[in-house]
CSV table of C-alpha atoms and ligand atoms in Angstrom, one decimal:
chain,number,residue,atom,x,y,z
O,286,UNK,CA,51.1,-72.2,11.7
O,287,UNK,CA,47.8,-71.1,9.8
O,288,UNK,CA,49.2,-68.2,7.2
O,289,UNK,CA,46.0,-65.8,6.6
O,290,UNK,CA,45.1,-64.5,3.1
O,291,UNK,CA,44.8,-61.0,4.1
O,292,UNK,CA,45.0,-59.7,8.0
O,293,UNK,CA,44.6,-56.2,8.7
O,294,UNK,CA,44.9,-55.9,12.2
O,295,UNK,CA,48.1,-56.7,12.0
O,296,UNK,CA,48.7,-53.8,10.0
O,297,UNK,CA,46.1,-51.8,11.3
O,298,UNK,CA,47.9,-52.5,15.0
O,299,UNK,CA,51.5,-51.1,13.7
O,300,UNK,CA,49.7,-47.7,13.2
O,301,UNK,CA,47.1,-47.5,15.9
O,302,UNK,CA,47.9,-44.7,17.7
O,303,UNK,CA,47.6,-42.5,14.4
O,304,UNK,CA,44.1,-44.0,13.9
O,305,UNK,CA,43.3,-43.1,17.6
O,306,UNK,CA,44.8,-39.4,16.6
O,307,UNK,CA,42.3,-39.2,13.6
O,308,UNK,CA,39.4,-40.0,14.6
O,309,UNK,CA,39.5,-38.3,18.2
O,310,UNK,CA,40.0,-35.4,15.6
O,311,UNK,CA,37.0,-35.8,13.6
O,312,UNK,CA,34.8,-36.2,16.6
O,313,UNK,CA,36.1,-33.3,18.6
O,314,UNK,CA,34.9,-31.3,15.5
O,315,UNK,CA,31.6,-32.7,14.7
O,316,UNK,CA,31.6,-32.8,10.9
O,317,UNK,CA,31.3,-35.9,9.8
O,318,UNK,CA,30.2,-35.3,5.7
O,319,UNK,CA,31.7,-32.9,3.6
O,320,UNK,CA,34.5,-31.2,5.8
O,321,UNK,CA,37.8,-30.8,6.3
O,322,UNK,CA,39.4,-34.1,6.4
O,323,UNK,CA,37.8,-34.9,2.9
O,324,UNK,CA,39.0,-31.8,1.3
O,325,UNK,CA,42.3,-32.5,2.4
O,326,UNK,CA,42.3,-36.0,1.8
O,327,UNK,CA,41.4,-35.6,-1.8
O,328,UNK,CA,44.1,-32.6,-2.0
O,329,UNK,CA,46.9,-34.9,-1.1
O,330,UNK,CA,45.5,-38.2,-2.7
O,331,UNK,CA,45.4,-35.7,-6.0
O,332,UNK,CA,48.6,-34.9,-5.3
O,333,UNK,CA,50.0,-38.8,-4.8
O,334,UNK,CA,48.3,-39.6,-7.9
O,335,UNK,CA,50.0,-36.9,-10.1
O,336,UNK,CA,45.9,-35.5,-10.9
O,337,UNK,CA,45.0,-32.4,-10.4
O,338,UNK,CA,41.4,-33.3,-8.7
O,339,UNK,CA,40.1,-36.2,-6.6
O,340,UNK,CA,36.7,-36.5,-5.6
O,341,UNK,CA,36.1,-38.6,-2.6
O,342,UNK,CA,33.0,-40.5,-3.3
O,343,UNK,CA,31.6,-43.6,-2.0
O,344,UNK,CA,32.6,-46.9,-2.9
O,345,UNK,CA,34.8,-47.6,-6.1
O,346,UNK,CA,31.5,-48.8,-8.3
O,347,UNK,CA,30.2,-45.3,-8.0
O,348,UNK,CA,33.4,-43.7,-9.0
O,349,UNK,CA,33.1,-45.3,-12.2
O,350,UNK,CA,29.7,-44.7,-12.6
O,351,UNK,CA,30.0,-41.1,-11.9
O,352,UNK,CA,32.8,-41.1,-14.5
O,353,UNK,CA,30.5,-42.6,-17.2
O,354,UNK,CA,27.6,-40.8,-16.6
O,355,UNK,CA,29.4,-37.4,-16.2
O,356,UNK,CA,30.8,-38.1,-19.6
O,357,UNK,CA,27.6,-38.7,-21.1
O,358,UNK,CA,27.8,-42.3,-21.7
O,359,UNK,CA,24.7,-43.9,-22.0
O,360,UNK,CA,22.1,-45.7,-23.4
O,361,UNK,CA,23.0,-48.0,-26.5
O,362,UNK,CA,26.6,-46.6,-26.2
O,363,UNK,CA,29.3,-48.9,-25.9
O,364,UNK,CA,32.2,-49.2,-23.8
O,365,UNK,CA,35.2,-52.1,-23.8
O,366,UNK,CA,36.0,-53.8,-20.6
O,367,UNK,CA,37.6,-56.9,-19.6
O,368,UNK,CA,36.8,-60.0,-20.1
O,369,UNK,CA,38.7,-60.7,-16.5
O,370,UNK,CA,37.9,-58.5,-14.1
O,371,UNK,CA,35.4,-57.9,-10.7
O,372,UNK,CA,32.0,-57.5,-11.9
O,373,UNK,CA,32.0,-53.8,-10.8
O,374,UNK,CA,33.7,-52.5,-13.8
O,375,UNK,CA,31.1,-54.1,-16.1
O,376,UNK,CA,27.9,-53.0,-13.4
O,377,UNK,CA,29.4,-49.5,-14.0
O,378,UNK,CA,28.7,-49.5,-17.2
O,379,UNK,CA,25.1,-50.9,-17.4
O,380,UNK,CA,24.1,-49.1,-14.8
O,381,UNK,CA,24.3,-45.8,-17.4
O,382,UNK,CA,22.3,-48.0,-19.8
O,383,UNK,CA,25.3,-48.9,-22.2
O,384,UNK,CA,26.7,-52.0,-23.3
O,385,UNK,CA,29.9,-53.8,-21.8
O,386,UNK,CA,31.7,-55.4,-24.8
O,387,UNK,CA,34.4,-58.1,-23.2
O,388,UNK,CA,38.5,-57.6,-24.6
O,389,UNK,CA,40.5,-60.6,-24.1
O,390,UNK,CA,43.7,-60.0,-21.9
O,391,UNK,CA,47.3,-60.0,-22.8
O,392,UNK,CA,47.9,-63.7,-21.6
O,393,UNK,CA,51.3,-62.5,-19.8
O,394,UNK,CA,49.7,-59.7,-17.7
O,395,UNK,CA,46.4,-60.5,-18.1
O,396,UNK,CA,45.7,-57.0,-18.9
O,397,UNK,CA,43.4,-55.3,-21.8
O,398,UNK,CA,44.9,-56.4,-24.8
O,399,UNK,CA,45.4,-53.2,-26.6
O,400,UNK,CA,45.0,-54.9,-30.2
O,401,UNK,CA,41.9,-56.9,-29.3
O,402,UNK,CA,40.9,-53.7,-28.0
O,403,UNK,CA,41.2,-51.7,-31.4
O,404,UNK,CA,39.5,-54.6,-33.5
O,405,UNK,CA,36.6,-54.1,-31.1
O,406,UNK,CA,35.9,-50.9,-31.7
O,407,UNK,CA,32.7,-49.9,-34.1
O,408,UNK,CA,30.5,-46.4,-34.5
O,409,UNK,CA,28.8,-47.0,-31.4
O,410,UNK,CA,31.9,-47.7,-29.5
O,411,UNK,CA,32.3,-44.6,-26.8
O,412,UNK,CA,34.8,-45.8,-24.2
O,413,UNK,CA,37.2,-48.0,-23.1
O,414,UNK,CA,37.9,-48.8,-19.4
O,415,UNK,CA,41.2,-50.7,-18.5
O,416,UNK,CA,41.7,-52.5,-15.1
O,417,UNK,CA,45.7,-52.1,-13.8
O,418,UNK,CA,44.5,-56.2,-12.6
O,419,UNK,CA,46.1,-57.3,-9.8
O,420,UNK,CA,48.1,-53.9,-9.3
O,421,UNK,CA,50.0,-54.0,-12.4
O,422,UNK,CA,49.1,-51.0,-14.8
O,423,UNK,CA,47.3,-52.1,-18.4
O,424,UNK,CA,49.4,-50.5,-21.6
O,425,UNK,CA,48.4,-47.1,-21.3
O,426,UNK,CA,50.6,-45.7,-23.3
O,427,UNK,CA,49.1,-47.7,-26.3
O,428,UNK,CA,45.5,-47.8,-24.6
O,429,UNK,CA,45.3,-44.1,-24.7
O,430,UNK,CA,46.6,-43.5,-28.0
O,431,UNK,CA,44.2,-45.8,-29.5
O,432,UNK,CA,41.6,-43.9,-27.3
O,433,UNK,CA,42.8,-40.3,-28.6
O,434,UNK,CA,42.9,-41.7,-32.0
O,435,UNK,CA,39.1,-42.6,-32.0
O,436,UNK,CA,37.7,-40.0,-29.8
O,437,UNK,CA,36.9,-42.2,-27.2
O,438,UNK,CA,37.0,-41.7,-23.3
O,439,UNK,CA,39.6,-43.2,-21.1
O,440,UNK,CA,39.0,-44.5,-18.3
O,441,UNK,CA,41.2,-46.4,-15.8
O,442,UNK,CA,39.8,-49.2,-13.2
O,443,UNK,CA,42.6,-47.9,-10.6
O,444,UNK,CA,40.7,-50.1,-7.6
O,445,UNK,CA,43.8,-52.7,-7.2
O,446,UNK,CA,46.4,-50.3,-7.7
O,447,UNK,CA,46.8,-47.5,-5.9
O,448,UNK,CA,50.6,-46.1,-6.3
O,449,UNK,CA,51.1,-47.9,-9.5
O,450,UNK,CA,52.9,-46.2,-12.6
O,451,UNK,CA,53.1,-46.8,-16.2
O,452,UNK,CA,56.4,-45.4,-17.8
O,453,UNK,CA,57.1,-43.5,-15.5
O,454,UNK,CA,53.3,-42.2,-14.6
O,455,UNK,CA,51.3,-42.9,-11.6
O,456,UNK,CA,47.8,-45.1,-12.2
O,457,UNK,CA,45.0,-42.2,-11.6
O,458,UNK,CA,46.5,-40.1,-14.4
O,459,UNK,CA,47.3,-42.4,-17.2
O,460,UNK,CA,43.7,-41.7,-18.8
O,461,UNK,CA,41.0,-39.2,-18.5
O,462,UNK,CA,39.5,-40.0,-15.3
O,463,UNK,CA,40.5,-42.7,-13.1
O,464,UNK,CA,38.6,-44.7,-10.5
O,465,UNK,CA,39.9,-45.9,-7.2
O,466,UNK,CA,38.3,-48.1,-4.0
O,467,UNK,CA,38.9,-47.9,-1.1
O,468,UNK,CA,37.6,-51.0,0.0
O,469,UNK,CA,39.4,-52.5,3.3
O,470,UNK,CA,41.4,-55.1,1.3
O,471,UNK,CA,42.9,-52.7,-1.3
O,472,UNK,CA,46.6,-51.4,-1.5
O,473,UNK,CA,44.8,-48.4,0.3
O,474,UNK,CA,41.5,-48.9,2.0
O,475,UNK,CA,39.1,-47.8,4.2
O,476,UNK,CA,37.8,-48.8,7.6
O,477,UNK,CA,34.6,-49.6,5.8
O,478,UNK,CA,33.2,-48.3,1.9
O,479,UNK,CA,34.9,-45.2,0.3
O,480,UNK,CA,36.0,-44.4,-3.7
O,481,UNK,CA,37.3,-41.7,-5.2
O,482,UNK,CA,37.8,-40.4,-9.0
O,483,UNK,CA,40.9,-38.8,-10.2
O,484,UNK,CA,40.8,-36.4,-13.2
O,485,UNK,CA,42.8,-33.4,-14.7
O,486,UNK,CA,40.0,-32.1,-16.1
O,487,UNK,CA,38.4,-29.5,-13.7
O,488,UNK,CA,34.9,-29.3,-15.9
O,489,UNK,CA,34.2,-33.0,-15.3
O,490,UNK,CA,36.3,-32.8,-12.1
O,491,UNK,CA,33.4,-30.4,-10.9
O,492,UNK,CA,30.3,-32.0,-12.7
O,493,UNK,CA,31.9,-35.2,-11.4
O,494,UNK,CA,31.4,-33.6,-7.6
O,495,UNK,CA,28.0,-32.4,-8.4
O,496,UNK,CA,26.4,-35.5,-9.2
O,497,UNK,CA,28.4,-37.3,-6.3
O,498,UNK,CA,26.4,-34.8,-4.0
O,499,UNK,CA,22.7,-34.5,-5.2
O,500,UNK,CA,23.8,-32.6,-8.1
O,501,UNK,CA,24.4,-30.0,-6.1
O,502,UNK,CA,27.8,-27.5,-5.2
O,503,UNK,CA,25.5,-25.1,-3.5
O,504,UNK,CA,22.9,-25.7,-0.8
O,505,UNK,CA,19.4,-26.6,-2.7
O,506,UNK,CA,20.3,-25.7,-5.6
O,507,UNK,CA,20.5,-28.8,-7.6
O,508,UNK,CA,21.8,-28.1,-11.3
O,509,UNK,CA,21.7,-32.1,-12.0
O,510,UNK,CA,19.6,-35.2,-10.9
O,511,UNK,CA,22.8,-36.2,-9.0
O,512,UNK,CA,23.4,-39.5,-6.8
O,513,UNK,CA,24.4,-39.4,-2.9
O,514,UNK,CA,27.7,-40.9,-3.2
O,515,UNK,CA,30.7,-39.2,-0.8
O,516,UNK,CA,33.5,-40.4,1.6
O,517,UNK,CA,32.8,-39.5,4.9
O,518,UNK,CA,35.3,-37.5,7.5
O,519,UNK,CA,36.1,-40.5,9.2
O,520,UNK,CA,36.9,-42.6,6.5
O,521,UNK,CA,38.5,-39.7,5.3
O,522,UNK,CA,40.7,-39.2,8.1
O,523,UNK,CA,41.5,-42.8,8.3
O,524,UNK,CA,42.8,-43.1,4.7
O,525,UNK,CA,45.0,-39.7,5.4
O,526,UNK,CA,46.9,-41.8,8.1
O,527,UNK,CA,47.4,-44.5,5.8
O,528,UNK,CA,48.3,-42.9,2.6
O,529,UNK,CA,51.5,-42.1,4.3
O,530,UNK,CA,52.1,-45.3,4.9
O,531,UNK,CA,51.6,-46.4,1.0
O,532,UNK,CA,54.8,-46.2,-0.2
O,533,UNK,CA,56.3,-48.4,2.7
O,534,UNK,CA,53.3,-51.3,2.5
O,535,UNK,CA,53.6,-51.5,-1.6
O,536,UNK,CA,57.3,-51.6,-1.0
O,537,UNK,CA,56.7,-54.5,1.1
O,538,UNK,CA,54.4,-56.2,-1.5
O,539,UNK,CA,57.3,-56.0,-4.0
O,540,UNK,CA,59.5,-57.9,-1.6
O,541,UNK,CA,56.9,-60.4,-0.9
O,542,UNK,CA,56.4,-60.9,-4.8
O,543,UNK,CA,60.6,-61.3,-5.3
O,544,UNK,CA,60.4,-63.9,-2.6
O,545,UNK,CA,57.9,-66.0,-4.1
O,546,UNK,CA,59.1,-65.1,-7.7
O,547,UNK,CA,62.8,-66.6,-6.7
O,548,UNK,CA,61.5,-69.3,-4.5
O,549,UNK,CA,58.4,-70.8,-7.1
O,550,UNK,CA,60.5,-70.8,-10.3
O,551,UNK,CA,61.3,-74.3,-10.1
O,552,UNK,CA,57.9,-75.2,-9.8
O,553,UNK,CA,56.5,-74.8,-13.0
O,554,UNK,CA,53.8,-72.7,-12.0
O,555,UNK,CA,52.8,-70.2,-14.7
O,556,UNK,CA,54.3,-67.0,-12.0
O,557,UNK,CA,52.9,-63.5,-12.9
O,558,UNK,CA,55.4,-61.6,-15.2
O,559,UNK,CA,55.7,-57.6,-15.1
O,560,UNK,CA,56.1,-55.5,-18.1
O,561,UNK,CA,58.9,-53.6,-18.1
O,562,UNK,CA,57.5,-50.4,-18.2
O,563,UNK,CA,55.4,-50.9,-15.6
O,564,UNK,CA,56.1,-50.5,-11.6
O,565,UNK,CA,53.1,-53.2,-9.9
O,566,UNK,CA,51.7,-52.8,-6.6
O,567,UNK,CA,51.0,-56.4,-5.9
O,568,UNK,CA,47.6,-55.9,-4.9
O,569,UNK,CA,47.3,-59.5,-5.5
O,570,UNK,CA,49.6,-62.2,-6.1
O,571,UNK,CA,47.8,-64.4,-9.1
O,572,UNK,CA,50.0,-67.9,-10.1
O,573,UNK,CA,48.8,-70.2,-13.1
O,574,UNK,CA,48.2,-73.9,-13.2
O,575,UNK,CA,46.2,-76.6,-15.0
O,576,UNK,CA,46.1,-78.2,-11.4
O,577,UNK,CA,44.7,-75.2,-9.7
O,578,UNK,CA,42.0,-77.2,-7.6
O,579,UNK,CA,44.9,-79.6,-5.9
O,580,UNK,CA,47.0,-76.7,-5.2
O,581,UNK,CA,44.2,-75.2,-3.3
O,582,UNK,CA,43.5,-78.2,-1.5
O,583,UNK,CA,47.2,-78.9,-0.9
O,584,UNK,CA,47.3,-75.7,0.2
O,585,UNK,CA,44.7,-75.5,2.7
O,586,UNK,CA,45.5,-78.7,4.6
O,587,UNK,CA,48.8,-77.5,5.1
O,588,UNK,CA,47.0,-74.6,6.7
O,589,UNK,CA,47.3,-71.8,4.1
O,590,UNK,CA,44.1,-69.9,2.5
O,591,UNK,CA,44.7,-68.5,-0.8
O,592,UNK,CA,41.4,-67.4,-2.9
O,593,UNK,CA,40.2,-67.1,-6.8
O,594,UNK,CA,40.1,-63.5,-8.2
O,595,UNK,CA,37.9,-64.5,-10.0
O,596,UNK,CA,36.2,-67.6,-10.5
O,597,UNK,CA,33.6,-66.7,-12.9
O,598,UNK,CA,33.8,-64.3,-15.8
O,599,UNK,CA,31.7,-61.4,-15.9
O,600,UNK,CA,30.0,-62.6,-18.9
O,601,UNK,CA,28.6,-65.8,-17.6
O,602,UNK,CA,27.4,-64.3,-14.0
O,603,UNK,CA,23.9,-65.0,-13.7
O,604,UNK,CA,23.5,-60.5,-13.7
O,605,UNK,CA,24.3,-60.7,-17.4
O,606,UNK,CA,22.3,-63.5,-17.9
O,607,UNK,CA,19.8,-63.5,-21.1
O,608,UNK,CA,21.5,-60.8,-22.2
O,609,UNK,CA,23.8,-61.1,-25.3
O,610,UNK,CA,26.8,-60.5,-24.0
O,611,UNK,CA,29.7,-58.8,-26.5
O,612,UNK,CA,32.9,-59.7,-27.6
O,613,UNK,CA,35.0,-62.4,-26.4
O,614,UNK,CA,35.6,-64.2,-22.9
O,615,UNK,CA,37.2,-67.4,-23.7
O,616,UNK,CA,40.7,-66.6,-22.2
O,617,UNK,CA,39.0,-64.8,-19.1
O,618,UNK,CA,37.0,-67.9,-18.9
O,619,UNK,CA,39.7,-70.0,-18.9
O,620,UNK,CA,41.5,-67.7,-16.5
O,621,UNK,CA,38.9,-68.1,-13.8
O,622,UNK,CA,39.8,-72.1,-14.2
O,623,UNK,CA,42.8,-72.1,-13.9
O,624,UNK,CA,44.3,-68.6,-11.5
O,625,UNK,CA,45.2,-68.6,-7.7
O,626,UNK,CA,46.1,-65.8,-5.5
O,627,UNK,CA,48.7,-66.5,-2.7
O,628,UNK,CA,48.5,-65.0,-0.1
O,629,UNK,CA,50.3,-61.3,0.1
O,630,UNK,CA,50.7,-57.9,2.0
O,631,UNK,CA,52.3,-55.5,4.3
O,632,UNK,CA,51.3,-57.8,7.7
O,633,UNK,CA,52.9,-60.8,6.0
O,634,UNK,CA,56.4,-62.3,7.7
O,635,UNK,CA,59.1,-63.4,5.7
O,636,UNK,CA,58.4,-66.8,7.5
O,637,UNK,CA,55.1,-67.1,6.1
O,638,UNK,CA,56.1,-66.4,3.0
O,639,UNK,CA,58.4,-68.9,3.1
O,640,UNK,CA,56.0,-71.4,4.7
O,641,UNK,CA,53.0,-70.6,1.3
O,642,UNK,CA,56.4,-71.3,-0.9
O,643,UNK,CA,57.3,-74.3,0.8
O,644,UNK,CA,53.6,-75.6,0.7
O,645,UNK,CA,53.3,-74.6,-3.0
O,646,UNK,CA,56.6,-76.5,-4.0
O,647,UNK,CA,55.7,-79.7,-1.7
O,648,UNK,CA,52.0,-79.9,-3.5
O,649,UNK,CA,53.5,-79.1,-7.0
O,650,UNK,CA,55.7,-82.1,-6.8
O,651,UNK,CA,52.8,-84.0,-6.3
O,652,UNK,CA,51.4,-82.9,-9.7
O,653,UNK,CA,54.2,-84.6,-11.7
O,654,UNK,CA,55.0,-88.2,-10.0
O,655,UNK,CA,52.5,-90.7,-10.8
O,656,UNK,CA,49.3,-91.2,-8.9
O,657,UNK,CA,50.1,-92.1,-5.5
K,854,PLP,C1,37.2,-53.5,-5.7
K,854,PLP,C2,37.0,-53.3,-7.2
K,854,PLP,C3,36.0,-52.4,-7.6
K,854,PLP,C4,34.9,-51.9,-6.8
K,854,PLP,O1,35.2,-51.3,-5.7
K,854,PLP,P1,34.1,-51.1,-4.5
K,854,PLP,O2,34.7,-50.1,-3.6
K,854,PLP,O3,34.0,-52.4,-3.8
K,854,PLP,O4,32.8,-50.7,-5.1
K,854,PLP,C5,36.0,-52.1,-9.0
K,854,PLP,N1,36.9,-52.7,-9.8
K,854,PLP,C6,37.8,-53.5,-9.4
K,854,PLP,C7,38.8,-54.0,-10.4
K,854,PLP,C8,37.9,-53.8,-8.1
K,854,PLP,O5,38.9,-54.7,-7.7
């Protein structure tokens, strides 16, 4: 039996009849930017996220641009990011003309270390932007201390974790602004693009919805030089159906992650470890190895597709190329050799999970007997 990395049908198929509801809904009424389901979509997504605004926008790259520019980040200003991460968190940031400088990870959570983090800081330092990677929320308790300290904005990469908290506090309100994708693969996604920012702040909550919307709030009159950037009504309508279905799917994550945690430990994988404080959403399952490679092609031929998140650093993609990149990337470098995400998610059986552990312990074997 093939096991799939991701399959949204499946999941998409146990809720079908609220999708048909929805968008009948949306096309009985006509209004397919700016209406109704958006504004109530970003009330209750607010509300899940423990913010008092969210601003449905386009994809999760814009979100975070649309926080940095709103802030008035920009050109020579720099801002610390990852060293591991998707490339969008970095493109964010040089898209407003400032410069990404790369923080090592904690090597446990292979989040923002916070006291790499604080040694990178100088006079031109502006920002910081943590990913919660792989679902599991950075230190932001530490994170935004050290940003308070040093006047700096703080921003969260929310895109992998959608319904994660961090003592006690839901991602999308553990920093100034937060940005969130909707991208059909996420913890919450779409049935195509969408994004949305999260913020308490109902100056830069409304800037924020300016720019998203030609820098406008009122018909031609355009206080800004805004972008065109907004979730549409049926996106909108779609993720309404599924944010009440969250809760149940990142429940089902967490089981997922127990059953490979109990069934890998003899493997001598590197498995991923939680802080304490922090509740994950499992948005990806990410195991370590010096084999990594022969896992993958163990893997496969016993039928089971796992993928890299990600391979490459952001600091040696070609886009960042002849450009002196700052800070360090050795660990995130490393990382990209040596990760491997299983696969994981609401449409996954218990028998598949059980079939990828199986698989995982039959190949890891291999790794410690002597050539064959
Ligand atoms: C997916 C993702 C993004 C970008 O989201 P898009 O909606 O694809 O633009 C940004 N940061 C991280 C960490 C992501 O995983």
């Amino acid at each position: 039996m093939r096991v799939p990395f991701l399959d949204l049908a499946r999941t998409h198929d146990t809720i079908r009849a609220e999708l048909d509801a929805a968008w009948h809904r949306v096309l009985d009424r006509s209004r397919y930017i700016l209406g109704e389901e958006v504004e109530a979509f970003e009330t209750e997504f607010a509300a899940y996220c423990g913010a008092e605004h969210a601003i449905g926008v386009a994809n999760g790259l814009d979100a975070l641009h649309l926080i940095l520019r709103a802030h008035g980040i920009g050109h020579g200003d720099e801002v610390l990011v990852p060293s591991n991460t998707f490339i969008a968190t970095w493109l964010a940031v040089s898209q407003v003309g400032a410069i990404p400088v790369a923080i090592e990870p904690d090597p446990d959570t292979y989040n923002m270390d916070p006291a790499l983090a604080e040694r990178a800081i100088t006079s031109r330092t502006k920002a910081l932007v943590p990913v919660h990677l792989y679902g599991q929320a950075a230190d932001m308790t530490v994170l935004r201390a050290l940003a308070r300290r040093n006047g700096l904005l703080c921003v969260e990469d929310a895109a992998q974790a959608h319904g994660a908290t961090f003592d006690g506090t839901r991602a999308g309100s553990l920093g100034d602004a937060a940005a969130f994708s909707f991208y059909p693969g996420k913890n919450l996604g779409a049935l195509g693009d969408g994004g949305a920012i999260t913020t308490s702040d109902p100056t830069m909550a409304r800037r924020m919805r300016e720019l998203a919307n030609y820098g406008s709030s009122e018909k031609y009159v355009h206080r800004q030089q805004g972008v065109n950037s907004r979730l549409d009504e049926l996106q909108a309508a779609v993720l309404r159906v599924k944010l009440r279905h969250l809760d149940a799917w990142n429940a089902r994550r967490a089981t997922i992650a127990r059953l490979y945690h109990d069934a890998l430990a003899p493997t001598g994988l590197a498995l991923p470890q939680v802080d304490p404080r922090a509740d994950a959403v499992w948005h990806l399952y990410v195991i370590r190895t010096d084999h990594r490679d022969a896992l993958a092609a163990g893997l496969k031929r016993r039928g089971i597709d796992t993928q890299i998140h990600y391979p490459i650093a952001p600091a040696d993609a070609e886009a960042y190329a002849g450009i002196s990149v700052r800070g360090s990337s050795e660990l995130g470098r490393r990382l990209g050799r040596e990760i491997l995400s299983l696969p994981i998610g609401p449409h996954m059986s218990d028998d598949e999970v059980r079939q990828v552990a199986a698989a995982c312990l039959e190949v890891a074997e291999t790794f410690h007997s002597p050539a064959a």
